[in-house]
Short mmCIF file of C-alpha atoms in Angstrom, two decimals:
data_model
loop_
_atom_site.label_atom_id
_atom_site.label_comp_id
_atom_site.label_asym_id
_atom_site.label_seq_id
_atom_site.Cartn_x
_atom_site.Cartn_y
_atom_site.Cartn_z
CA MET A 21 161.82 72.53 43.50
CA ALA A 22 158.33 72.07 42.15
CA ARG A 23 157.29 70.99 38.77
CA TYR A 24 153.78 71.31 37.34
CA ASN A 25 152.14 69.81 34.28
CA PHE A 26 149.07 71.24 32.38
CA GLU A 27 147.25 69.71 29.54
CA CYS A 28 145.40 71.95 27.15
CA ILE A 29 143.29 72.02 24.27
CA GLU A 30 144.18 74.77 21.60
CA GLY A 31 141.84 76.62 19.31
CA HIS A 32 140.12 79.82 18.58
CA THR A 33 136.89 81.62 18.40
CA ALA A 34 136.51 83.98 15.65
CA GLY A 35 140.14 84.27 15.28
CA MET A 36 140.87 84.98 18.91
CA PRO A 37 143.01 82.23 20.70
CA VAL A 38 141.59 80.03 23.37
CA ARG A 39 143.76 77.77 25.48
CA LEU A 40 141.64 75.54 27.65
CA ILE A 41 143.39 73.95 30.69
CA ILE A 42 142.05 70.60 31.18
CA SER A 43 144.49 69.12 33.95
CA GLY A 44 146.82 70.41 36.45
CA GLN A 45 144.36 72.72 38.12
CA PRO A 46 144.80 73.65 41.87
CA GLU A 47 142.34 73.14 44.64
CA LEU A 48 140.49 76.27 45.47
CA ALA A 49 138.80 77.61 48.55
CA GLY A 50 135.35 79.47 48.44
CA ALA A 51 131.72 78.81 48.53
CA THR A 52 131.02 80.46 45.14
CA GLN A 53 133.04 80.55 41.80
CA SER A 54 133.58 84.55 42.52
CA ASP A 55 135.13 83.57 45.83
CA ARG A 56 137.38 80.86 44.13
CA ARG A 57 138.39 83.27 41.55
CA ARG A 58 139.61 85.64 44.44
CA ASP A 59 141.41 82.64 45.85
CA PHE A 60 143.02 81.83 42.54
CA ILE A 61 144.22 85.49 42.13
CA GLU A 62 145.61 85.53 45.59
CA ARG A 63 147.54 82.05 45.54
CA PHE A 64 147.91 80.86 42.03
CA ASP A 65 148.14 83.75 39.65
CA TRP A 66 151.64 82.46 38.57
CA MET A 67 149.78 79.72 36.92
CA ARG A 68 147.81 82.19 34.69
CA THR A 69 150.99 84.25 33.89
CA GLY A 70 152.97 81.09 33.32
CA ILE A 71 150.75 79.58 30.83
CA MET A 72 149.21 82.50 29.04
CA CYS A 73 152.24 84.82 28.79
CA GLU A 74 155.55 84.35 27.27
CA PRO A 75 157.45 82.12 26.83
CA ARG A 76 154.72 79.52 26.69
CA GLY A 77 152.12 81.83 25.48
CA HIS A 78 152.10 85.30 23.96
CA GLU A 79 150.66 88.86 24.58
CA MET A 80 147.31 88.06 22.97
CA MET A 81 146.66 84.61 24.59
CA SER A 82 143.36 83.95 26.26
CA GLY A 83 141.58 80.95 27.49
CA ALA A 84 140.05 79.19 30.43
CA MET A 85 140.55 76.44 33.21
CA LEU A 86 137.96 73.88 34.10
CA VAL A 87 137.23 73.76 37.92
CA PRO A 88 134.82 71.98 39.87
CA SER A 89 131.43 73.68 40.01
CA THR A 90 130.13 75.18 43.28
CA ARG A 91 126.53 74.44 42.09
CA ALA A 92 124.63 71.15 41.57
CA ASP A 93 122.74 72.73 38.73
CA CYS A 94 125.94 73.40 36.61
CA ASP A 95 127.91 70.94 34.58
CA THR A 96 131.35 72.38 35.34
CA GLY A 97 132.92 75.37 36.84
CA VAL A 98 135.34 77.72 34.88
CA LEU A 99 137.98 80.36 35.46
CA TYR A 100 138.86 82.60 32.60
CA LEU A 101 142.50 83.41 32.34
CA GLU A 102 144.18 85.74 29.98
CA THR A 103 147.23 87.78 29.89
CA SER A 104 145.31 90.68 31.27
CA GLY A 105 144.18 88.81 34.26
CA CYS A 106 141.70 86.28 35.85
CA ILE A 107 138.45 87.95 34.57
CA PRO A 108 135.01 87.27 35.75
CA MET A 109 133.64 86.20 32.36
CA CYS A 110 134.84 85.74 28.84
CA GLY A 111 132.53 85.23 25.91
CA HIS A 112 134.75 84.13 23.17
CA ALA A 113 136.27 81.54 25.66
CA THR A 114 133.01 80.28 26.52
CA VAL A 115 132.22 79.49 22.89
CA GLY A 116 135.66 77.90 22.64
CA LEU A 117 135.50 75.78 25.80
CA THR A 118 131.90 74.68 24.94
CA THR A 119 133.26 73.48 21.64
CA PHE A 120 136.30 71.91 22.93
CA VAL A 121 134.67 69.87 25.76
CA ILE A 122 131.74 68.54 23.66
CA GLU A 123 133.92 67.70 20.65
CA ASN A 124 136.30 65.75 22.94
CA ALA A 125 133.58 64.25 25.07
CA LEU A 126 135.17 65.60 28.29
CA ILE A 127 131.80 66.43 29.77
CA THR A 128 128.19 65.08 29.46
CA PRO A 129 125.83 67.85 30.19
CA GLN A 130 122.94 67.32 32.45
CA THR A 131 120.57 68.58 29.46
CA PRO A 132 121.75 67.49 25.99
CA GLY A 133 122.58 70.57 23.89
CA VAL A 134 123.08 72.84 27.00
CA LEU A 135 126.43 73.34 28.90
CA ARG A 136 125.64 75.05 32.08
CA LEU A 137 128.76 76.98 33.36
CA ASP A 138 129.46 78.11 37.01
CA THR A 139 131.50 81.15 36.23
CA PRO A 140 132.56 83.92 38.56
CA ALA A 141 130.11 86.31 36.94
CA GLY A 142 127.22 83.82 37.48
CA VAL A 143 125.66 80.93 35.64
CA VAL A 144 126.01 80.86 32.03
CA GLU A 145 124.10 78.72 29.59
CA ALA A 146 125.90 77.62 26.31
CA HIS A 147 123.55 76.07 23.83
CA TYR A 148 125.20 74.29 21.25
CA VAL A 149 124.59 72.47 17.87
CA PHE A 150 126.58 69.16 17.60
CA ASP A 151 126.56 67.25 14.28
CA GLY A 152 128.39 64.19 15.88
CA THR A 153 131.94 65.33 15.08
CA LYS A 154 131.78 69.27 15.06
CA VAL A 155 130.10 71.83 17.20
CA THR A 156 128.68 73.97 14.37
CA GLU A 157 127.34 76.80 16.67
CA VAL A 158 127.34 78.05 20.29
CA ARG A 159 124.90 80.57 21.67
CA PHE A 160 125.65 81.40 25.21
CA VAL A 161 123.04 83.09 27.29
CA ASN A 162 125.00 85.54 29.50
CA ILE A 163 124.50 87.02 33.05
CA PRO A 164 122.45 90.14 33.39
CA SER A 165 124.14 93.09 31.55
CA PHE A 166 123.41 96.63 32.08
CA VAL A 167 124.61 100.23 31.63
CA PHE A 168 126.52 101.37 34.78
CA ALA A 169 127.05 105.06 33.79
CA LYS A 170 126.03 107.45 31.09
CA ASP A 171 128.04 110.25 29.48
CA VAL A 172 131.19 110.11 31.38
CA GLU A 173 133.73 112.73 30.23
CA ILE A 174 137.46 112.37 30.37
CA ASP A 175 140.10 114.71 28.78
CA HIS A 176 142.09 112.18 26.87
CA PRO A 177 145.75 113.37 26.04
CA ASP A 178 145.60 111.81 22.62
CA LEU A 179 141.94 112.81 21.75
CA GLY A 180 140.96 115.55 23.87
CA LEU A 181 137.52 115.69 25.49
CA ILE A 182 135.59 112.46 24.79
CA HIS A 183 132.45 111.09 26.43
CA PHE A 184 131.27 107.60 26.66
CA ASP A 185 128.99 105.13 28.41
CA ILE A 186 130.17 102.35 30.70
CA ALA A 187 128.29 99.05 30.36
CA TYR A 188 128.68 95.66 31.95
CA GLY A 189 128.40 92.37 30.03
CA GLY A 190 130.66 90.21 32.25
CA ASN A 191 133.34 92.66 32.30
CA PHE A 192 132.99 96.68 32.37
CA TYR A 193 133.47 98.56 29.19
CA PRO A 194 133.61 102.12 28.40
CA ILE A 195 132.09 102.19 24.80
CA VAL A 196 133.59 105.04 22.75
CA GLU A 197 131.43 105.94 19.67
CA SER A 198 131.45 108.51 17.07
CA GLN A 199 131.78 112.12 18.34
CA ALA A 200 133.51 115.36 17.75
CA ASN A 201 137.01 114.26 18.79
CA TYR A 202 136.75 110.50 17.74
CA ARG A 203 135.22 109.35 14.36
CA ASP A 204 135.79 105.66 13.79
CA CYS A 205 138.16 102.84 15.08
CA ALA A 206 139.20 102.67 11.41
CA ASP A 207 141.09 105.92 11.64
CA TYR A 208 143.71 104.35 14.05
CA SER A 209 146.15 101.47 14.02
CA PRO A 210 145.86 98.70 16.39
CA GLU A 211 148.84 99.93 18.24
CA GLU A 212 147.33 103.39 18.49
CA LEU A 213 144.16 101.93 19.80
CA ARG A 214 146.02 99.94 22.37
CA ARG A 215 147.89 103.06 23.62
CA MET A 216 144.83 105.08 23.95
CA ALA A 217 143.24 102.24 25.80
CA GLN A 218 146.00 102.06 28.34
CA VAL A 219 145.66 105.78 29.03
CA LEU A 220 141.95 105.68 29.19
CA VAL A 221 141.68 102.82 31.87
CA LYS A 222 144.21 104.76 34.01
CA LEU A 223 142.08 107.94 33.80
CA ILE A 224 138.70 106.43 34.58
CA PRO A 225 139.29 105.75 38.43
CA GLN A 226 139.95 109.53 38.65
CA VAL A 227 136.34 110.40 37.83
CA ILE A 228 134.28 107.33 38.69
CA ASP A 229 134.47 104.53 40.89
CA VAL A 230 133.28 101.27 38.82
CA VAL A 231 132.09 98.52 41.07
CA HIS A 232 129.40 95.80 40.31
CA PRO A 233 126.35 96.53 42.46
CA GLU A 234 125.79 92.96 43.45
CA ASP A 235 129.45 91.79 43.47
CA PRO A 236 132.12 93.79 45.05
CA ASN A 237 134.69 91.26 43.73
CA VAL A 238 133.89 92.75 40.24
CA ARG A 239 135.47 96.16 40.09
CA GLY A 240 137.42 98.52 37.95
CA VAL A 241 137.80 98.94 34.18
CA HIS A 242 140.40 96.92 32.36
CA HIS A 243 138.62 96.71 28.92
CA THR A 244 137.77 99.40 26.56
CA MET A 245 135.78 99.23 23.28
CA TRP A 246 136.29 101.60 20.26
CA GLY A 247 133.33 101.75 17.94
CA GLY A 248 133.20 102.18 14.17
CA ALA A 249 131.04 101.65 11.06
CA PRO A 250 130.71 98.02 9.86
CA GLN A 251 132.90 96.95 6.97
CA VAL A 252 131.67 93.41 6.10
CA GLY A 253 127.79 93.79 6.30
CA GLY A 254 127.42 93.77 10.06
CA ASP A 255 125.48 96.41 12.17
CA ALA A 256 128.61 98.01 13.94
CA ARG A 257 132.29 97.43 14.48
CA GLY A 258 134.06 97.17 17.73
CA VAL A 259 137.61 96.85 18.66
CA VAL A 260 138.01 95.64 22.29
CA ILE A 261 141.33 96.25 23.94
CA ALA A 262 142.05 94.39 27.29
CA THR A 263 144.91 96.16 28.94
CA PRO A 264 147.83 96.11 29.20
CA LYS A 265 148.27 94.19 25.76
CA ILE A 266 145.24 92.19 24.26
CA ILE A 267 143.75 93.46 20.97
CA ASP A 268 140.73 91.06 20.62
CA ARG A 269 140.54 89.48 17.35
CA SER A 270 136.92 88.36 17.93
CA PRO A 271 134.11 90.79 18.34
CA CYS A 272 134.40 90.06 22.06
CA GLY A 273 131.50 88.20 23.83
CA THR A 274 131.28 90.10 26.95
CA GLY A 275 131.82 93.31 25.02
CA THR A 276 128.95 92.19 22.63
CA SER A 277 126.80 91.62 25.83
CA ALA A 278 127.67 95.24 27.07
CA ARG A 279 126.96 96.74 23.81
CA VAL A 280 123.67 94.80 23.49
CA ALA A 281 122.67 96.15 26.79
CA LEU A 282 123.60 99.86 25.85
CA ARG A 283 121.62 99.44 22.60
CA ALA A 284 118.56 98.12 24.56
CA ALA A 285 118.82 100.94 27.09
CA ARG A 286 118.78 103.32 24.00
CA GLY A 287 115.65 101.68 22.54
CA LEU A 288 117.73 100.40 19.58
CA GLN A 289 117.18 96.73 20.16
CA ASP A 290 114.56 94.60 21.73
CA ILE A 291 113.80 90.76 22.13
CA GLY A 292 113.95 89.11 18.84
CA ASP A 293 116.26 91.63 17.25
CA VAL A 294 119.66 90.41 16.12
CA PHE A 295 122.73 92.67 16.43
CA VAL A 296 125.70 91.64 14.14
CA HIS A 297 128.91 92.76 15.76
CA GLU A 298 132.18 92.88 13.58
CA SER A 299 135.75 92.49 15.05
CA ILE A 300 138.98 94.20 13.99
CA ILE A 301 139.47 91.32 11.51
CA GLY A 302 136.04 91.11 10.12
CA THR A 303 134.75 88.14 12.05
CA THR A 304 131.33 88.40 13.58
CA PHE A 305 129.13 87.44 16.71
CA LYS A 306 125.33 87.76 16.73
CA GLY A 307 124.00 89.43 19.97
CA ARG A 308 120.44 89.21 21.15
CA VAL A 309 118.35 90.29 24.04
CA GLU A 310 116.85 87.27 25.63
CA GLU A 311 114.88 89.05 28.40
CA HIS A 312 114.62 92.27 30.45
CA LEU A 313 115.54 92.36 34.07
CA THR A 314 115.86 94.57 37.10
CA LEU A 315 118.98 94.18 39.47
CA ARG A 316 118.31 94.14 43.18
CA ASN A 317 119.37 98.08 43.51
CA GLY A 318 116.75 98.77 40.74
CA THR A 319 119.13 99.09 37.79
CA PRO A 320 117.32 97.94 34.48
CA ALA A 321 119.18 95.10 32.80
CA VAL A 322 118.90 92.51 29.99
CA ARG A 323 119.92 89.01 29.71
CA PRO A 324 121.75 88.93 26.51
CA SER A 325 122.88 85.97 24.24
CA VAL A 326 125.83 85.94 21.97
CA GLU A 327 126.27 83.47 19.12
CA GLY A 328 129.74 82.36 17.48
CA VAL A 329 131.74 79.37 16.12
CA ALA A 330 134.91 78.02 17.46
CA TYR A 331 137.69 75.68 16.16
CA VAL A 332 140.05 73.28 17.71
CA THR A 333 143.62 73.45 16.40
CA GLY A 334 145.43 71.12 18.50
CA ARG A 335 146.72 70.04 22.02
CA SER A 336 149.59 71.02 24.23
CA SER A 337 151.37 70.15 27.33
CA HIS A 338 153.12 72.97 29.35
CA PHE A 339 155.59 72.30 32.25
CA ILE A 340 156.29 74.85 34.97
CA ASP A 341 159.41 74.22 36.94
CA ASP A 342 160.07 76.92 39.51
CA GLU A 343 163.91 76.51 39.12
CA GLN A 344 163.63 77.70 35.47
CA PRO A 345 164.00 81.30 34.56
CA PHE A 346 160.77 83.06 33.79
CA TYR A 347 158.77 80.09 35.04
CA SER A 348 155.75 82.51 35.92
CA GLY A 349 156.06 84.01 32.52
CA PHE A 350 156.36 87.72 31.32
CA LEU A 351 155.01 90.25 29.09
CA ALA A 352 157.71 92.40 27.32
#
């Protein structure tokens, strides 16, 4: 029998849950955070499913785990955990964890006002405003984001022939926008969008192999974005589905980064422009282009930033006893 204890801070960013694991983390092997993510997936993924899935969590649960940094120039390392997997980067969780560690004095950043994070996707800088009791704003400067493929076509059984671009902002996103067989995310219920997303991510590998050009550990499409017209005064609406279950309540940080990269590639946004991205529940993130870049393989990219606000709602302790039924969690 083995019994494990995990202490967590609970909260949300723009309505999307953030469960931050601050104790009970395993020791991981690997020279980089990407390598350690792979080690976590291979040896400790039961921790993710046990803490994030039922009965300790729920199908929308998302969060992060503080781990040691592999770099001297970063304040902490982080792994991003949600019911969909241990993902390379998560924007809303970055806003949340920055808020949680600063408000609870868990980390003293090397540079005041900037929390540097060693993530599996690369170094992420989270700039925050702290009034002494509350972090009132977090703007994280993300990893290079880019358009991976344009005008991908798939015959979707629910929609017919659709086309979309695939962009990367820490995760890969097919971004489905208004066209002949799809008008607006508002035309579908959340459950219909989730079902269409589950089908789409299964069809994509049949037509294109999605692999990050600089990190082969980052591959495949697990998230989708369904676009629509703004409803609360933003510039666009986007509903992100992280298969198999998550319907993101926030506008999604990596999804916003991917959409900013796509807008920049289309000439719709440049340095200094603010893109207000709406979520399924009407909350917003502000996305910006911080600089233009070129990947090592020659792919044009941008370094985006995303701004949002998070809130602490409580603390929790979770015990995992491997003699208990469902100790590693489940999704119904």
